[in-house]
Amino acid sequence: MAELNCQFVRPDGLMFDGPVDHLILVTYAGELGVWPGHAAEIVALGDGVVRITALQSDGGHEYDVVVSGGYAEIDDDGVIILADHARRVDDIDPDKVRETRELALEHLDQVEEGDHRRAYYESKVRWCNLLLKQVTKGSASGQR
């Protein structure tokens, strides 16, 4: 059985490294399915969920990872994902995300227009909103 080697890296380090059955990337152009033997390409990641499906021998479970930005390099036997932000959906603490979002909004209110720090806090708020959207979606429809 063919398998795809997947390395998933975020700024604080390696998040995942191992064989998978396939995965679905979220790109700026839409979703992109990647299976063993995929043509080589590099894609820019968008904001959304990367869906990783484990090998059948490992249970065939799907693992969802929220990402925001980055790149993925694909070749015929593997994919390397370099994400600007990444968090497994089952590792999101909604209370902590809400607290972080509120703190970022407070800081944003204190920073004057035109100050470069605004971009940092605006990005943090967008990331928190994306995480909360996934948690809300998961609780409304049931986790996989």
mmCIF file with all atom_site columns, N, CA, C and O in Angstrom, residues 100-135:
data_model
loop_
_atom_site.group_PDB
_atom_site.id
_atom_site.type_symbol
_atom_site.label_atom_id
_atom_site.label_alt_id
_atom_site.label_comp_id
_atom_site.label_asym_id
_atom_site.label_entity_id
_atom_site.label_seq_id
_atom_site.pdbx_PDB_ins_code
_atom_site.Cartn_x
_atom_site.Cartn_y
_atom_site.Cartn_z
_atom_site.occupancy
_atom_site.B_iso_or_equiv
_atom_site.pdbx_formal_charge
_atom_site.auth_seq_id
_atom_site.auth_comp_id
_atom_site.auth_asym_id
_atom_site.auth_atom_id
_atom_site.pdbx_PDB_model_num
ATOM 1   N N  . THR A 1 100 ? -7.257  35.312 24.987 1.00 0.00 ? 100 THR A N  1
ATOM 2   C CA . THR A 1 100 ? -6.178  35.858 24.153 1.00 0.00 ? 100 THR A CA 1
ATOM 3   C C  . THR A 1 100 ? -6.720  36.896 23.192 1.00 0.00 ? 100 THR A C  1
ATOM 4   O O  . THR A 1 100 ? -6.112  37.958 22.989 1.00 0.00 ? 100 THR A O  1
ATOM 5   N N  . ARG A 1 101 ? -7.891  36.609 22.612 1.00 0.00 ? 101 ARG A N  1
ATOM 6   C CA . ARG A 1 101 ? -8.521  37.546 21.676 1.00 0.00 ? 101 ARG A CA 1
ATOM 7   C C  . ARG A 1 101 ? -8.872  38.858 22.372 1.00 0.00 ? 101 ARG A C  1
ATOM 8   O O  . ARG A 1 101 ? -8.607  39.945 21.848 1.00 0.00 ? 101 ARG A O  1
ATOM 9   N N  . GLU A 1 102 ? -9.464  38.767 23.558 1.00 0.00 ? 102 GLU A N  1
ATOM 10  C CA . GLU A 1 102 ? -9.840  39.974 24.298 1.00 0.00 ? 102 GLU A CA 1
ATOM 11  C C  . GLU A 1 102 ? -8.624  40.812 24.663 1.00 0.00 ? 102 GLU A C  1
ATOM 12  O O  . GLU A 1 102 ? -8.645  42.041 24.560 1.00 0.00 ? 102 GLU A O  1
ATOM 13  N N  . LEU A 1 103 ? -7.549  40.153 25.071 1.00 0.00 ? 103 LEU A N  1
ATOM 14  C CA . LEU A 1 103 ? -6.317  40.859 25.406 1.00 0.00 ? 103 LEU A CA 1
ATOM 15  C C  . LEU A 1 103 ? -5.735  41.548 24.176 1.00 0.00 ? 103 LEU A C  1
ATOM 16  O O  . LEU A 1 103 ? -5.299  42.703 24.249 1.00 0.00 ? 103 LEU A O  1
ATOM 17  N N  . ALA A 1 104 ? -5.757  40.863 23.041 1.00 0.00 ? 104 ALA A N  1
ATOM 18  C CA . ALA A 1 104 ? -5.260  41.464 21.795 1.00 0.00 ? 104 ALA A CA 1
ATOM 19  C C  . ALA A 1 104 ? -6.109  42.669 21.402 1.00 0.00 ? 104 ALA A C  1
ATOM 20  O O  . ALA A 1 104 ? -5.576  43.690 20.952 1.00 0.00 ? 104 ALA A O  1
ATOM 21  N N  . LEU A 1 105 ? -7.432  42.576 21.578 1.00 0.00 ? 105 LEU A N  1
ATOM 22  C CA . LEU A 1 105 ? -8.307  43.710 21.262 1.00 0.00 ? 105 LEU A CA 1
ATOM 23  C C  . LEU A 1 105 ? -8.027  44.895 22.183 1.00 0.00 ? 105 LEU A C  1
ATOM 24  O O  . LEU A 1 105 ? -8.043  46.052 21.733 1.00 0.00 ? 105 LEU A O  1
ATOM 25  N N  . GLU A 1 106 ? -7.764  44.622 23.461 1.00 0.00 ? 106 GLU A N  1
ATOM 26  C CA . GLU A 1 106 ? -7.427  45.700 24.390 1.00 0.00 ? 106 GLU A CA 1
ATOM 27  C C  . GLU A 1 106 ? -6.141  46.403 23.959 1.00 0.00 ? 106 GLU A C  1
ATOM 28  O O  . GLU A 1 106 ? -6.070  47.637 23.959 1.00 0.00 ? 106 GLU A O  1
ATOM 29  N N  . HIS A 1 107 ? -5.133  45.620 23.605 1.00 0.00 ? 107 HIS A N  1
ATOM 30  C CA . HIS A 1 107 ? -3.872  46.208 23.134 1.00 0.00 ? 107 HIS A CA 1
ATOM 31  C C  . HIS A 1 107 ? -4.085  46.990 21.848 1.00 0.00 ? 107 HIS A C  1
ATOM 32  O O  . HIS A 1 107 ? -3.519  48.073 21.669 1.00 0.00 ? 107 HIS A O  1
ATOM 33  N N  . LEU A 1 108 ? -4.909  46.452 20.957 1.00 0.00 ? 108 LEU A N  1
ATOM 34  C CA . LEU A 1 108 ? -5.195  47.114 19.680 1.00 0.00 ? 108 LEU A CA 1
ATOM 35  C C  . LEU A 1 108 ? -5.836  48.476 19.915 1.00 0.00 ? 108 LEU A C  1
ATOM 36  O O  . LEU A 1 108 ? -5.497  49.454 19.237 1.00 0.00 ? 108 LEU A O  1
ATOM 37  N N  . ASP A 1 109 ? -6.730  48.554 20.889 1.00 0.00 ? 109 ASP A N  1
ATOM 38  C CA . ASP A 1 109 ? -7.381  49.825 21.208 1.00 0.00 ? 109 ASP A CA 1
ATOM 39  C C  . ASP A 1 109 ? -6.389  50.869 21.731 1.00 0.00 ? 109 ASP A C  1
ATOM 40  O O  . ASP A 1 109 ? -6.626  52.070 21.609 1.00 0.00 ? 109 ASP A O  1
ATOM 41  N N  . GLN A 1 110 ? -5.285  50.412 22.309 1.00 0.00 ? 110 GLN A N  1
ATOM 42  C CA . GLN A 1 110 ? -4.301  51.331 22.889 1.00 0.00 ? 110 GLN A CA 1
ATOM 43  C C  . GLN A 1 110 ? -3.233  51.780 21.888 1.00 0.00 ? 110 GLN A C  1
ATOM 44  O O  . GLN A 1 110 ? -2.476  52.696 22.185 1.00 0.00 ? 110 GLN A O  1
ATOM 45  N N  . VAL A 1 111 ? -3.186  51.131 20.739 1.00 0.00 ? 111 VAL A N  1
ATOM 46  C CA . VAL A 1 111 ? -2.159  51.450 19.743 1.00 0.00 ? 111 VAL A CA 1
ATOM 47  C C  . VAL A 1 111 ? -2.748  52.433 18.728 1.00 0.00 ? 111 VAL A C  1
ATOM 48  O O  . VAL A 1 111 ? -3.839  52.224 18.204 1.00 0.00 ? 111 VAL A O  1
ATOM 49  N N  . GLU A 1 112 ? -2.021  53.495 18.467 1.00 0.00 ? 112 GLU A N  1
ATOM 50  C CA . GLU A 1 112 ? -2.499  54.529 17.539 1.00 0.00 ? 112 GLU A CA 1
ATOM 51  C C  . GLU A 1 112 ? -2.507  54.036 16.097 1.00 0.00 ? 112 GLU A C  1
ATOM 52  O O  . GLU A 1 112 ? -1.721  53.164 15.724 1.00 0.00 ? 112 GLU A O  1
ATOM 53  N N  . GLU A 1 113 ? -3.412  54.621 15.302 1.00 0.00 ? 113 GLU A N  1
ATOM 54  C CA . GLU A 1 113 ? -3.446  54.329 13.864 1.00 0.00 ? 113 GLU A CA 1
ATOM 55  C C  . GLU A 1 113 ? -2.072  54.642 13.280 1.00 0.00 ? 113 GLU A C  1
ATOM 56  O O  . GLU A 1 113 ? -1.434  55.610 13.671 1.00 0.00 ? 113 GLU A O  1
ATOM 57  N N  . GLY A 1 114 ? -1.635  53.813 12.349 1.00 0.00 ? 114 GLY A N  1
ATOM 58  C CA . GLY A 1 114 ? -0.346  54.027 11.714 1.00 0.00 ? 114 GLY A CA 1
ATOM 59  C C  . GLY A 1 114 ? 0.816   53.369 12.440 1.00 0.00 ? 114 GLY A C  1
ATOM 60  O O  . GLY A 1 114 ? 1.910   53.273 11.900 1.00 0.00 ? 114 GLY A O  1
ATOM 61  N N  . ASP A 1 115 ? 0.610   52.909 13.672 1.00 0.00 ? 115 ASP A N  1
ATOM 62  C CA . ASP A 1 115 ? 1.656   52.227 14.430 1.00 0.00 ? 115 ASP A CA 1
ATOM 63  C C  . ASP A 1 115 ? 1.770   50.795 13.898 1.00 0.00 ? 115 ASP A C  1
ATOM 64  O O  . ASP A 1 115 ? 0.772   50.094 13.745 1.00 0.00 ? 115 ASP A O  1
ATOM 65  N N  . HIS A 1 116 ? 2.993   50.367 13.610 1.00 0.00 ? 116 HIS A N  1
ATOM 66  C CA . HIS A 1 116 ? 3.208   49.044 13.035 1.00 0.00 ? 116 HIS A CA 1
ATOM 67  C C  . HIS A 1 116 ? 2.746   47.903 13.944 1.00 0.00 ? 116 HIS A C  1
ATOM 68  O O  . HIS A 1 116 ? 2.491   46.800 13.481 1.00 0.00 ? 116 HIS A O  1
ATOM 69  N N  . ARG A 1 117 ? 2.600   48.144 15.232 1.00 0.00 ? 117 ARG A N  1
ATOM 70  C CA . ARG A 1 117 ? 2.144   47.098 16.154 1.00 0.00 ? 117 ARG A CA 1
ATOM 71  C C  . ARG A 1 117 ? 0.686   46.721 15.921 1.00 0.00 ? 117 ARG A C  1
ATOM 72  O O  . ARG A 1 117 ? 0.251   45.636 16.301 1.00 0.00 ? 117 ARG A O  1
ATOM 73  N N  . ARG A 1 118 ? -0.065  47.598 15.264 1.00 0.00 ? 118 ARG A N  1
ATOM 74  C CA . ARG A 1 118 ? -1.469  47.284 14.974 1.00 0.00 ? 118 ARG A CA 1
ATOM 75  C C  . ARG A 1 118 ? -1.586  46.010 14.141 1.00 0.00 ? 118 ARG A C  1
ATOM 76  O O  . ARG A 1 118 ? -2.471  45.189 14.366 1.00 0.00 ? 118 ARG A O  1
ATOM 77  N N  . ALA A 1 119 ? -0.687  45.847 13.169 1.00 0.00 ? 119 ALA A N  1
ATOM 78  C CA . ALA A 1 119 ? -0.738  44.669 12.303 1.00 0.00 ? 119 ALA A CA 1
ATOM 79  C C  . ALA A 1 119 ? -0.578  43.379 13.113 1.00 0.00 ? 119 ALA A C  1
ATOM 80  O O  . ALA A 1 119 ? -1.252  42.377 12.840 1.00 0.00 ? 119 ALA A O  1
ATOM 81  N N  . TYR A 1 120 ? 0.302   43.406 14.114 1.00 0.00 ? 120 TYR A N  1
ATOM 82  C CA . TYR A 1 120 ? 0.501   42.238 14.966 1.00 0.00 ? 120 TYR A CA 1
ATOM 83  C C  . TYR A 1 120 ? -0.792  41.874 15.699 1.00 0.00 ? 120 TYR A C  1
ATOM 84  O O  . TYR A 1 120 ? -1.223  40.711 15.696 1.00 0.00 ? 120 TYR A O  1
ATOM 85  N N  . TYR A 1 121 ? -1.408  42.865 16.343 1.00 0.00 ? 121 TYR A N  1
ATOM 86  C CA . TYR A 1 121 ? -2.625  42.587 17.112 1.00 0.00 ? 121 TYR A CA 1
ATOM 87  C C  . TYR A 1 121 ? -3.805  42.235 16.211 1.00 0.00 ? 121 TYR A C  1
ATOM 88  O O  . TYR A 1 121 ? -4.622  41.385 16.558 1.00 0.00 ? 121 TYR A O  1
ATOM 89  N N  . GLU A 1 122 ? -3.898  42.865 15.049 1.00 0.00 ? 122 GLU A N  1
ATOM 90  C CA . GLU A 1 122 ? -4.958  42.515 14.097 1.00 0.00 ? 122 GLU A CA 1
ATOM 91  C C  . GLU A 1 122 ? -4.805  41.077 13.631 1.00 0.00 ? 122 GLU A C  1
ATOM 92  O O  . GLU A 1 122 ? -5.783  40.334 13.508 1.00 0.00 ? 122 GLU A O  1
ATOM 93  N N  . SER A 1 123 ? -3.566  40.660 13.383 1.00 0.00 ? 123 SER A N  1
ATOM 94  C CA . SER A 1 123 ? -3.289  39.276 12.973 1.00 0.00 ? 123 SER A CA 1
ATOM 95  C C  . SER A 1 123 ? -3.659  38.303 14.087 1.00 0.00 ? 123 SER A C  1
ATOM 96  O O  . SER A 1 123 ? -4.242  37.245 13.833 1.00 0.00 ? 123 SER A O  1
ATOM 97  N N  . LYS A 1 124 ? -3.344  38.652 15.318 1.00 0.00 ? 124 LYS A N  1
ATOM 98  C CA . LYS A 1 124 ? -3.667  37.798 16.465 1.00 0.00 ? 124 LYS A CA 1
ATOM 99  C C  . LYS A 1 124 ? -5.190  37.650 16.615 1.00 0.00 ? 124 LYS A C  1
ATOM 100 O O  . LYS A 1 124 ? -5.686  36.551 16.865 1.00 0.00 ? 124 LYS A O  1
ATOM 101 N N  . VAL A 1 125 ? -5.920  38.728 16.421 1.00 0.00 ? 125 VAL A N  1
ATOM 102 C CA . VAL A 1 125 ? -7.383  38.673 16.507 1.00 0.00 ? 125 VAL A CA 1
ATOM 103 C C  . VAL A 1 125 ? -7.945  37.786 15.393 1.00 0.00 ? 125 VAL A C  1
ATOM 104 O O  . VAL A 1 125 ? -8.831  36.962 15.638 1.00 0.00 ? 125 VAL A O  1
ATOM 105 N N  . ARG A 1 126 ? -7.431  37.933 14.165 1.00 0.00 ? 126 ARG A N  1
ATOM 106 C CA . ARG A 1 126 ? -7.891  37.085 13.047 1.00 0.00 ? 126 ARG A CA 1
ATOM 107 C C  . ARG A 1 126 ? -7.631  35.608 13.333 1.00 0.00 ? 126 ARG A C  1
ATOM 108 O O  . ARG A 1 126 ? -8.477  34.759 13.071 1.00 0.00 ? 126 ARG A O  1
ATOM 109 N N  . TRP A 1 127 ? -6.446  35.300 13.871 1.00 0.00 ? 127 TRP A N  1
ATOM 110 C CA . TRP A 1 127 ? -6.101  33.912 14.196 1.00 0.00 ? 127 TRP A CA 1
ATOM 111 C C  . TRP A 1 127 ? -7.055  33.366 15.262 1.00 0.00 ? 127 TRP A C  1
ATOM 112 O O  . TRP A 1 127 ? -7.577  32.258 15.128 1.00 0.00 ? 127 TRP A O  1
ATOM 113 N N  . CYS A 1 128 ? -7.310  34.134 16.295 1.00 0.00 ? 128 CYS A N  1
ATOM 114 C CA . CYS A 1 128 ? -8.248  33.707 17.339 1.00 0.00 ? 128 CYS A CA 1
ATOM 115 C C  . CYS A 1 128 ? -9.641  33.488 16.767 1.00 0.00 ? 128 CYS A C  1
ATOM 116 O O  . CYS A 1 128 ? -10.314 32.508 17.115 1.00 0.00 ? 128 CYS A O  1
ATOM 117 N N  . ASN A 1 129 ? -10.089 34.381 15.889 1.00 0.00 ? 129 ASN A N  1
ATOM 118 C CA . ASN A 1 129 ? -11.399 34.228 15.264 1.00 0.00 ? 129 ASN A CA 1
ATOM 119 C C  . ASN A 1 129 ? -11.468 32.934 14.448 1.00 0.00 ? 129 ASN A C  1
ATOM 120 O O  . ASN A 1 129 ? -12.479 32.234 14.469 1.00 0.00 ? 129 ASN A O  1
ATOM 121 N N  . LEU A 1 130 ? -10.389 32.615 13.730 1.00 0.00 ? 130 LEU A N  1
ATOM 122 C CA . LEU A 1 130 ? -10.344 31.385 12.932 1.00 0.00 ? 130 LEU A CA 1
ATOM 123 C C  . LEU A 1 130 ? -10.419 30.160 13.850 1.00 0.00 ? 130 LEU A C  1
ATOM 124 O O  . LEU A 1 130 ? -11.158 29.210 13.562 1.00 0.00 ? 130 LEU A O  1
ATOM 125 N N  . LEU A 1 131 ? -9.683  30.170 14.948 1.00 0.00 ? 131 LEU A N  1
ATOM 126 C CA . LEU A 1 131 ? -9.737  29.057 15.895 1.00 0.00 ? 131 LEU A CA 1
ATOM 127 C C  . LEU A 1 131 ? -11.132 28.897 16.487 1.00 0.00 ? 131 LEU A C  1
ATOM 128 O O  . LEU A 1 131 ? -11.660 27.780 16.564 1.00 0.00 ? 131 LEU A O  1
ATOM 129 N N  . LEU A 1 132 ? -11.727 30.014 16.904 1.00 0.00 ? 132 LEU A N  1
ATOM 130 C CA . LEU A 1 132 ? -13.065 29.948 17.495 1.00 0.00 ? 132 LEU A CA 1
ATOM 131 C C  . LEU A 1 132 ? -14.103 29.463 16.497 1.00 0.00 ? 132 LEU A C  1
ATOM 132 O O  . LEU A 1 132 ? -15.021 28.727 16.864 1.00 0.00 ? 132 LEU A O  1
ATOM 133 N N  . LYS A 1 133 ? -13.952 29.846 15.256 1.00 0.00 ? 133 LYS A N  1
ATOM 134 C CA . LYS A 1 133 ? -14.873 29.388 14.203 1.00 0.00 ? 133 LYS A CA 1
ATOM 135 C C  . LYS A 1 133 ? -14.823 27.861 14.090 1.00 0.00 ? 133 LYS A C  1
ATOM 136 O O  . LYS A 1 133 ? -15.860 27.213 13.975 1.00 0.00 ? 133 LYS A O  1
ATOM 137 N N  . GLN A 1 134 ? -13.633 27.285 14.149 1.00 0.00 ? 134 GLN A N  1
ATOM 138 C CA . GLN A 1 134 ? -13.503 25.836 14.041 1.00 0.00 ? 134 GLN A CA 1
ATOM 139 C C  . GLN A 1 134 ? -14.057 25.119 15.259 1.00 0.00 ? 134 GLN A C  1
ATOM 140 O O  . GLN A 1 134 ? -14.679 24.071 15.138 1.00 0.00 ? 134 GLN A O  1
ATOM 141 N N  . VAL A 1 135 ? -13.830 25.679 16.439 1.00 0.00 ? 135 VAL A N  1
ATOM 142 C CA . VAL A 1 135 ? -14.357 25.070 17.659 1.00 0.00 ? 135 VAL A CA 1
ATOM 143 C C  . VAL A 1 135 ? -15.879 25.113 17.647 1.00 0.00 ? 135 VAL A C  1
ATOM 144 O O  . VAL A 1 135 ? -16.544 24.140 17.973 1.00 0.00 ? 135 VAL A O  1
#
